[in-house]
CSV table of N, CA and C in Angstrom, one decimal:
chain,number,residue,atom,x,y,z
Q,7,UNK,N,10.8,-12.9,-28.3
Q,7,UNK,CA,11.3,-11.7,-27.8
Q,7,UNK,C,10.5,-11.4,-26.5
Q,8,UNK,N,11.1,-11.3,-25.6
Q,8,UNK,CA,10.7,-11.0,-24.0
Q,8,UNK,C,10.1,-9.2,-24.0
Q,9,UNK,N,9.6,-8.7,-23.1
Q,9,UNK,CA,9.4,-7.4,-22.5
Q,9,UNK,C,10.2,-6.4,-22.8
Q,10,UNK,N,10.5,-5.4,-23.3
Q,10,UNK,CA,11.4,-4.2,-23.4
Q,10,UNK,C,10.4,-3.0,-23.0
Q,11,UNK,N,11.3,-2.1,-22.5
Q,11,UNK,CA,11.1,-0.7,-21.9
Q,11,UNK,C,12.2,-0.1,-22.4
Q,12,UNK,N,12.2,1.1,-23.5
Q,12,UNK,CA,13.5,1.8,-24.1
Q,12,UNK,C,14.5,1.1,-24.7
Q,13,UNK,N,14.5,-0.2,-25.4
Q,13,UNK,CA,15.3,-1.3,-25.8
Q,13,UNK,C,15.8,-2.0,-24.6
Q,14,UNK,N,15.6,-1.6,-23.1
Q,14,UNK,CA,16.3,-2.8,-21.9
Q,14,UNK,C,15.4,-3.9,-21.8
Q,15,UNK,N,15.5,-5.2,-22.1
Q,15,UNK,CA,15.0,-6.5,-22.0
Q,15,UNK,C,14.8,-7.0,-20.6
Q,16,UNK,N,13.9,-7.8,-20.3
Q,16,UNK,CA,13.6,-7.8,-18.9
Q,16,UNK,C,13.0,-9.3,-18.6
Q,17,UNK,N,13.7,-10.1,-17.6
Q,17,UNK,CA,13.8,-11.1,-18.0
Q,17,UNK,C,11.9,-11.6,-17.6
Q,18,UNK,N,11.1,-10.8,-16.2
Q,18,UNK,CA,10.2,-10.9,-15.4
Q,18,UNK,C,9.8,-9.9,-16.0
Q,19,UNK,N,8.2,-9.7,-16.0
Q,19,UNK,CA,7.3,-8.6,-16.1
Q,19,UNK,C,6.0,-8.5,-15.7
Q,20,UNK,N,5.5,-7.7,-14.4
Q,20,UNK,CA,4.1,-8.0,-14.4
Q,20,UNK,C,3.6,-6.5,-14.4
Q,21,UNK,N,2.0,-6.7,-14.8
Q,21,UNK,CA,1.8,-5.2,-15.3
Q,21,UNK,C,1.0,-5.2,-16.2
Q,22,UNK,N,0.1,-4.3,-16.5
Q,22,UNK,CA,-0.9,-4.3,-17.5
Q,22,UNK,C,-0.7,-2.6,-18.1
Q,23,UNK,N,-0.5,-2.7,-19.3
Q,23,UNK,CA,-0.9,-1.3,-20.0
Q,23,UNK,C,-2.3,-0.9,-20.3
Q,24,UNK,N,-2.8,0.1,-19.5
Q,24,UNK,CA,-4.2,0.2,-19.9
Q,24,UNK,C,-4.9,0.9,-21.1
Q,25,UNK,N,-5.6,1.0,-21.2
Q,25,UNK,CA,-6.5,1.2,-23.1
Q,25,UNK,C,-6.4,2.7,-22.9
Q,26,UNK,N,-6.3,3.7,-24.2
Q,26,UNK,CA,-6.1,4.7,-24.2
Q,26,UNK,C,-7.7,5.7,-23.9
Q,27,UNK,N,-7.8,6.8,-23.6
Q,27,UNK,CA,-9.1,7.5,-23.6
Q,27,UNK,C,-9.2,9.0,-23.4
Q,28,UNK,N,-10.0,9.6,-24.0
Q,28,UNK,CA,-10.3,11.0,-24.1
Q,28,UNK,C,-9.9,11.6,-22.9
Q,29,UNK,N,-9.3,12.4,-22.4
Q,29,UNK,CA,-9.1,13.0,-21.3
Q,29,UNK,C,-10.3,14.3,-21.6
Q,30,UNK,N,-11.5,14.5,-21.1
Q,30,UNK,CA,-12.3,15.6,-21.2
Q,30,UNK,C,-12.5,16.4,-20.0
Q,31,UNK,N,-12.5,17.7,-19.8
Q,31,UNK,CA,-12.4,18.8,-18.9
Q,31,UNK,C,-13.9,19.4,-18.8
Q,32,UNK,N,-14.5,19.5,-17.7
Q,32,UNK,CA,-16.0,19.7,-18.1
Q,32,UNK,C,-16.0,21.4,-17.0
Q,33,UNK,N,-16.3,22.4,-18.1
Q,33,UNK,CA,-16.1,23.5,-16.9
Q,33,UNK,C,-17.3,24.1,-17.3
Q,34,UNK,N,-17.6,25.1,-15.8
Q,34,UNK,CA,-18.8,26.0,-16.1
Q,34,UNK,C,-18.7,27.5,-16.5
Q,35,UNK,N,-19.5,27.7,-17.6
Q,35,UNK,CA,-19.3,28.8,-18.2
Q,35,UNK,C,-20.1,30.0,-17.1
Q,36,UNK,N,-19.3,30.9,-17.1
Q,36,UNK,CA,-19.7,32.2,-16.2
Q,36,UNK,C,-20.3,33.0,-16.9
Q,37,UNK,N,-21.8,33.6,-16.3
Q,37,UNK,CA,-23.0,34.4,-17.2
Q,37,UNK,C,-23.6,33.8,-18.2
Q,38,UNK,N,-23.6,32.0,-18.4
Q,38,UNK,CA,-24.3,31.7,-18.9
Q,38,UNK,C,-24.9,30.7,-18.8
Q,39,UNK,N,-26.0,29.7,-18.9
Q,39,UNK,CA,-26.2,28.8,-18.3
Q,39,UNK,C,-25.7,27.4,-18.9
Q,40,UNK,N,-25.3,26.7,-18.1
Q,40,UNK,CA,-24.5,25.6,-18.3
Q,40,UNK,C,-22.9,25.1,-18.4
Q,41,UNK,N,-23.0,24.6,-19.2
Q,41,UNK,CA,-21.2,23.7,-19.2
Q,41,UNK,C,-20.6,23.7,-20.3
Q,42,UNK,N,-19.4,23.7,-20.4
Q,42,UNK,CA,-18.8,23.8,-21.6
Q,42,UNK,C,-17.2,22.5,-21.5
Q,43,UNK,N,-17.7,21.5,-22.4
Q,43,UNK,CA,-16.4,20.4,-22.4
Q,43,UNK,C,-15.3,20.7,-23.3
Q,44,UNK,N,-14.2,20.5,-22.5
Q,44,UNK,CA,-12.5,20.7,-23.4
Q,44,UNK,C,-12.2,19.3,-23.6
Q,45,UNK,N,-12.1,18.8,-25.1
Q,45,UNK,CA,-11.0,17.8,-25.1
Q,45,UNK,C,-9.6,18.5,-25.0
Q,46,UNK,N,-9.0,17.5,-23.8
Q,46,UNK,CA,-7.8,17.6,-23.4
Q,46,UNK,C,-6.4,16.9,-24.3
Q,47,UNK,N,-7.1,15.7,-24.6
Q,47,UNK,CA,-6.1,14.8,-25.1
Q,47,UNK,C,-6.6,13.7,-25.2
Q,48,UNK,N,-6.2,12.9,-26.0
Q,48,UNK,CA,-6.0,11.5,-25.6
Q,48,UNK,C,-5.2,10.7,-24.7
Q,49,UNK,N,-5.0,10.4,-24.1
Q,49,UNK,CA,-4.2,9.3,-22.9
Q,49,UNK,C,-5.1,8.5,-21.9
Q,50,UNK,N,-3.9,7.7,-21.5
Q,50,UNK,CA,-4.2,6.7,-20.6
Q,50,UNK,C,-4.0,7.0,-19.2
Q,51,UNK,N,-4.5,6.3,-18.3
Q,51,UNK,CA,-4.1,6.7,-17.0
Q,51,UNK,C,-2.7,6.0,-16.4
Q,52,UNK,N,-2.0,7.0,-16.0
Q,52,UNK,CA,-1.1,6.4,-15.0
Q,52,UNK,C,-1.2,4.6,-14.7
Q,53,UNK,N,-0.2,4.2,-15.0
Q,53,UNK,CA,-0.3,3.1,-14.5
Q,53,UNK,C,1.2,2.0,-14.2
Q,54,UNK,N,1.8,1.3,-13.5
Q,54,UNK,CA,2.6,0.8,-12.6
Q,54,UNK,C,3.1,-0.7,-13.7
Q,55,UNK,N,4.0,-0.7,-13.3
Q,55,UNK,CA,4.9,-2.1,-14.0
Q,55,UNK,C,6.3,-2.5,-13.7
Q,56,UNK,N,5.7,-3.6,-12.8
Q,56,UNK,CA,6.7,-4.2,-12.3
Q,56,UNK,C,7.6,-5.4,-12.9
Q,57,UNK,N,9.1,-5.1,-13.4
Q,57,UNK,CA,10.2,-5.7,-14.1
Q,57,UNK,C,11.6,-6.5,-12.9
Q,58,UNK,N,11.8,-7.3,-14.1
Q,58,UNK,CA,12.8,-8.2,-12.8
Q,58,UNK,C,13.9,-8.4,-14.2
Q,59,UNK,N,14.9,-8.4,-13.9
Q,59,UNK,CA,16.5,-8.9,-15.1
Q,59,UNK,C,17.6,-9.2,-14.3
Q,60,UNK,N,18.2,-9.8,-14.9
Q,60,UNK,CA,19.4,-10.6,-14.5
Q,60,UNK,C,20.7,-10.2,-15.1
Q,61,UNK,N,21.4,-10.0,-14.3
Q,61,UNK,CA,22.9,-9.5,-15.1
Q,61,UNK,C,24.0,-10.7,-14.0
Q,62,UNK,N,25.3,-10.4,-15.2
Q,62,UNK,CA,26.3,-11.3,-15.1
Q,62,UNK,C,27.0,-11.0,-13.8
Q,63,UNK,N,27.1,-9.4,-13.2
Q,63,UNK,CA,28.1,-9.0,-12.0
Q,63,UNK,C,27.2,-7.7,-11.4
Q,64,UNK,N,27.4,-7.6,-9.9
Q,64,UNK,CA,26.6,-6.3,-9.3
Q,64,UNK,C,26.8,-4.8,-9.4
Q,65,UNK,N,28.4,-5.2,-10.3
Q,65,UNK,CA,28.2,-3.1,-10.7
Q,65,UNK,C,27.6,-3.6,-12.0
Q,66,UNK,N,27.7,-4.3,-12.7
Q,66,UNK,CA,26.4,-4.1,-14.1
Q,66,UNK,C,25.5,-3.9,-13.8
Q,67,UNK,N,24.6,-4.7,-12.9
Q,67,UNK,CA,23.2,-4.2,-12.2
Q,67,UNK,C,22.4,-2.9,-11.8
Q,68,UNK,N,23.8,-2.4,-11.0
Q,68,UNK,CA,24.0,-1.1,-10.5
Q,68,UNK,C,24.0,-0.4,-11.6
Q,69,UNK,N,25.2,-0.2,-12.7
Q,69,UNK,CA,24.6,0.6,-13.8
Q,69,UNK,C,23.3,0.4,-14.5
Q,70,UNK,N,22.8,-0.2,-14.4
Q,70,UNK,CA,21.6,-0.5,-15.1
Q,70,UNK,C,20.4,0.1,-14.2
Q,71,UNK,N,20.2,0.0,-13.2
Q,71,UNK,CA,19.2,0.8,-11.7
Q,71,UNK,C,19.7,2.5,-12.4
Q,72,UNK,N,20.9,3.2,-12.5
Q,72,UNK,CA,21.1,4.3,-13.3
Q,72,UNK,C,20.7,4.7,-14.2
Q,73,UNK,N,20.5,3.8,-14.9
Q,73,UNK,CA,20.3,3.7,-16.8
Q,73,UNK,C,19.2,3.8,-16.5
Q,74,UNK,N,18.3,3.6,-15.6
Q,74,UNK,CA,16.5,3.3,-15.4
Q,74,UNK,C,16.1,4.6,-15.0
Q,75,UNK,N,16.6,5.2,-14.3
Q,75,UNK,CA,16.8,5.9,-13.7
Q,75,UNK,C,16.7,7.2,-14.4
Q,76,UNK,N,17.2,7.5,-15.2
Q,76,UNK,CA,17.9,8.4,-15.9
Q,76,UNK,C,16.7,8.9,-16.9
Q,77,UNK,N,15.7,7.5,-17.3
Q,77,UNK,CA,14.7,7.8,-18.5
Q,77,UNK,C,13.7,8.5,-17.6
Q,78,UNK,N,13.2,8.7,-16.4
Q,78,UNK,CA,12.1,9.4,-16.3
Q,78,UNK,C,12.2,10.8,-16.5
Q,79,UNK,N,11.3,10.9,-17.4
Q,79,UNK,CA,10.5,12.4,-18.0
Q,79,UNK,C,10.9,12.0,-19.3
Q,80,UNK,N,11.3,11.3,-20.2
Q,80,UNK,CA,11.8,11.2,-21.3
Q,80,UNK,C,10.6,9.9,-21.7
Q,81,UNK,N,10.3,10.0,-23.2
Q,81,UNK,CA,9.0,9.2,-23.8
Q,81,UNK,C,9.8,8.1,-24.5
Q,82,UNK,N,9.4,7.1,-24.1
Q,82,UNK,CA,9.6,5.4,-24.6
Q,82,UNK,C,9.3,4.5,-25.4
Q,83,UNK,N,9.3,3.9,-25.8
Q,83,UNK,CA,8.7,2.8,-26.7
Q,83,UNK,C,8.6,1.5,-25.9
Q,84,UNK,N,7.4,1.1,-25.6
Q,84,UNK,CA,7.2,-0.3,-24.6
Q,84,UNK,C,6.9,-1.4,-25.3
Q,85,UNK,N,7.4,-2.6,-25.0
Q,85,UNK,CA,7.0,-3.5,-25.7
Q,85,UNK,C,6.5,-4.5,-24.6
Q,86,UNK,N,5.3,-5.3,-24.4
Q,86,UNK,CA,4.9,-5.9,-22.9
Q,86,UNK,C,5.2,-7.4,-23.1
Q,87,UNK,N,4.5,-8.2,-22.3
Q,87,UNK,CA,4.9,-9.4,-22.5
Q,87,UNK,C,4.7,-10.2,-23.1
Q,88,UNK,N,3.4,-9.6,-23.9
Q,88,UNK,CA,2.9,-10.3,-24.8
Q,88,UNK,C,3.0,-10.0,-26.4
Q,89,UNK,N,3.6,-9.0,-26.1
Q,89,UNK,CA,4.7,-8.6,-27.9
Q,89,UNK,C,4.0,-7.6,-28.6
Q,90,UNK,N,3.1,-6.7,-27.3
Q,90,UNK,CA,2.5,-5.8,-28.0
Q,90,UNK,C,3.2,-4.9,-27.7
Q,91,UNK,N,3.5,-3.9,-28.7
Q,91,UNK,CA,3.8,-2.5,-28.6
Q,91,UNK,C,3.5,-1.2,-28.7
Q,92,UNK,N,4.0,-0.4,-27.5
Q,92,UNK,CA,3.4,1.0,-27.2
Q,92,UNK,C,4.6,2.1,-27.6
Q,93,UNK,N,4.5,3.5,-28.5
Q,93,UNK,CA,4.8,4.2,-28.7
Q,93,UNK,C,4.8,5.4,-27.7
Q,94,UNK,N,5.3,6.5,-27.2
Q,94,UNK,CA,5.4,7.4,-26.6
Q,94,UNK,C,4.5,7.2,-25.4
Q,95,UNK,N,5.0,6.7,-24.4
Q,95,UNK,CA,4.9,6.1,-23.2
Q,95,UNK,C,6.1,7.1,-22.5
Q,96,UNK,N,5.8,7.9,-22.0
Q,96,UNK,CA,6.2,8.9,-20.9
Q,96,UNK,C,6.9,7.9,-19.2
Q,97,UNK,N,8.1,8.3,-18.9
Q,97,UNK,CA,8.1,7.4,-17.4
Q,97,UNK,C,8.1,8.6,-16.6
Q,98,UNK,N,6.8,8.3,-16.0
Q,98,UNK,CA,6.9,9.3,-14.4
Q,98,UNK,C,7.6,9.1,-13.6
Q,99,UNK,N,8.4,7.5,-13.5
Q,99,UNK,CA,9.0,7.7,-11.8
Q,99,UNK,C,9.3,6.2,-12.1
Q,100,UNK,N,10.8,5.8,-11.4
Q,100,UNK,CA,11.4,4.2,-11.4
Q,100,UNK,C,11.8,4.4,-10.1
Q,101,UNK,N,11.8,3.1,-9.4
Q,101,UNK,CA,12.3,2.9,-8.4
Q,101,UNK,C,13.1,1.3,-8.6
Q,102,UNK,N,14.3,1.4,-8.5
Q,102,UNK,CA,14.8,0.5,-9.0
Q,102,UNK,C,16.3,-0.2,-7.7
Q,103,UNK,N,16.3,-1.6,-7.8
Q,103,UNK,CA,17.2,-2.1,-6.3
Q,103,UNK,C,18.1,-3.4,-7.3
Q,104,UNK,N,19.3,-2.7,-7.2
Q,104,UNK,CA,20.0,-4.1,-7.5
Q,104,UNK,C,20.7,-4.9,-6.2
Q,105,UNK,N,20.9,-6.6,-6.8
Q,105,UNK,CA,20.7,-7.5,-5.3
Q,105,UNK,C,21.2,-8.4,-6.2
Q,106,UNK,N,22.6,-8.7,-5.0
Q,106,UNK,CA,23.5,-10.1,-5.5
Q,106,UNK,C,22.6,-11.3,-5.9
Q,107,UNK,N,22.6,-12.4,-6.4
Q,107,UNK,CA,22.1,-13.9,-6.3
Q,107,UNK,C,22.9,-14.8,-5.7
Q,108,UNK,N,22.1,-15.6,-4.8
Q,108,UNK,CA,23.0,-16.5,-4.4
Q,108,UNK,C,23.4,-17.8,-5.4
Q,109,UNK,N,22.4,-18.1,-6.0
Q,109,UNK,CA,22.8,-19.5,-7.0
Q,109,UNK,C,21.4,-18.8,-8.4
Q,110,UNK,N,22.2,-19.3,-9.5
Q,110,UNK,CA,21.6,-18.8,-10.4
Q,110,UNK,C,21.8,-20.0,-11.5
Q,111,UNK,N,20.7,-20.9,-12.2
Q,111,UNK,CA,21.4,-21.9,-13.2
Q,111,UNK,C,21.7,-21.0,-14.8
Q,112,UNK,N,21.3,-19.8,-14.8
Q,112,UNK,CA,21.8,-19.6,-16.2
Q,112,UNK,C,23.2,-18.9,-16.0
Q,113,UNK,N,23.8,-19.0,-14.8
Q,113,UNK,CA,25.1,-17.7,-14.6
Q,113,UNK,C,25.2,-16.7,-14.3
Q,114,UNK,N,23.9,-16.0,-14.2
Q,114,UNK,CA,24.0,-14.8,-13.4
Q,114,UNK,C,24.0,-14.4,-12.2
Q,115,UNK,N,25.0,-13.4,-12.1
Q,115,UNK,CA,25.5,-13.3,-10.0
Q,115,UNK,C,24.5,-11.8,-10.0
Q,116,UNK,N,23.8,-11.5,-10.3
Q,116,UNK,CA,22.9,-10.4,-9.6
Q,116,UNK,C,21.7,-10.0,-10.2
Q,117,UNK,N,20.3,-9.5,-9.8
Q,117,UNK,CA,19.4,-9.1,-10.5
Q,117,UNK,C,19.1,-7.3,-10.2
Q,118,UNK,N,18.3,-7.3,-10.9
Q,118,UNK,CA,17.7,-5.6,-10.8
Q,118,UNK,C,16.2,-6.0,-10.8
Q,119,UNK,N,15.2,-5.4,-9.5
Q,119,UNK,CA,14.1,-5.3,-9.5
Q,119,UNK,C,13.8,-4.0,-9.8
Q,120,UNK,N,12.4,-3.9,-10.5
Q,120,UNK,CA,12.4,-2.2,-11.3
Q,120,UNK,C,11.1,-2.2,-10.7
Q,121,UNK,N,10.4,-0.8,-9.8
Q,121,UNK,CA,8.7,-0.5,-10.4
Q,121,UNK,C,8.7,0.7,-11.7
Q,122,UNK,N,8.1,1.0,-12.6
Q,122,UNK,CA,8.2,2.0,-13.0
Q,122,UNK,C,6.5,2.5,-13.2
Q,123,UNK,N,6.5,3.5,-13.3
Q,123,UNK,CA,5.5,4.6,-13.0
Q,123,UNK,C,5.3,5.5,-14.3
Q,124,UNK,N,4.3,4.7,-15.3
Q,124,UNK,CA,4.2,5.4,-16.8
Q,124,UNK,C,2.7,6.0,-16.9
Q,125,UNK,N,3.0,6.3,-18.4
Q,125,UNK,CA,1.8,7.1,-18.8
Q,125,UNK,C,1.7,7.0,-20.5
Q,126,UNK,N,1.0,6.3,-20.9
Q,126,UNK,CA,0.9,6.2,-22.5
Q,126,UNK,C,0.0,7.8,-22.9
Q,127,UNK,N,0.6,8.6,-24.2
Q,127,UNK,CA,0.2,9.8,-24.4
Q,127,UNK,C,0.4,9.8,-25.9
Q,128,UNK,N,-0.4,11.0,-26.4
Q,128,UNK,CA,-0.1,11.3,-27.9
Q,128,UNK,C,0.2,12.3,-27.9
């Protein structure tokens, strides 16, 4: 099983999901001496993932740059390339181009390059 982002399969994937970590808030308390730490949360930092797929014709493609499109601000289920999977993965931002192929040996006449712009969270 290849790469998924929201059940869409992807034939290319580069990208690292990085390790989760305390988000802590360190503020200074007024009238008294010193600091006072907020756990915020748990998460990960922002981080980038670059996907590539193949479709059979260029309006499939096209719908699909939509379909990508459409998930930012909505939380995901990732699966990477190495078959590990992430739970509520947030997408901040896709930027996504679909592009005829000129010769393709599995049959496909077009690809979609994707960046997407996530955030693993609890």
């Amino acid at each position: 099983m290849g790469a998924q982002i929201a059940g869409y399969s992807f034939t290319a994937w580069s990208g690292t999901v990085p390790p989760m970590a305390n988000a802590i808030e360190a503020r200074e308390r007024a009238g008294t001496d010193g600091y006072t730490f907020v756990l915020r949360g748990k998460r990960s930092p922002a981080f980038e993932v670059r996907t590539t797929s193949l479709h059979a014709d260029i309006g499939t493609a096209r719908g699909r740059c939509t379909d990508y499109e459409r998930l930012i601000g909505t939380f995901v289920t990732l699966e990477d390339a190495a078959g590990r999977s992430y739970g509520r993965v947030i997408v901040l931002g896709v930027t996504a181009r679909a592009y005829r192929l000129l010769y393709s040996t599995d049959g496909s006449h077009a690809a979609v390059e994707c960046s997407w712009s996530l955030q693993r969270g609890r």
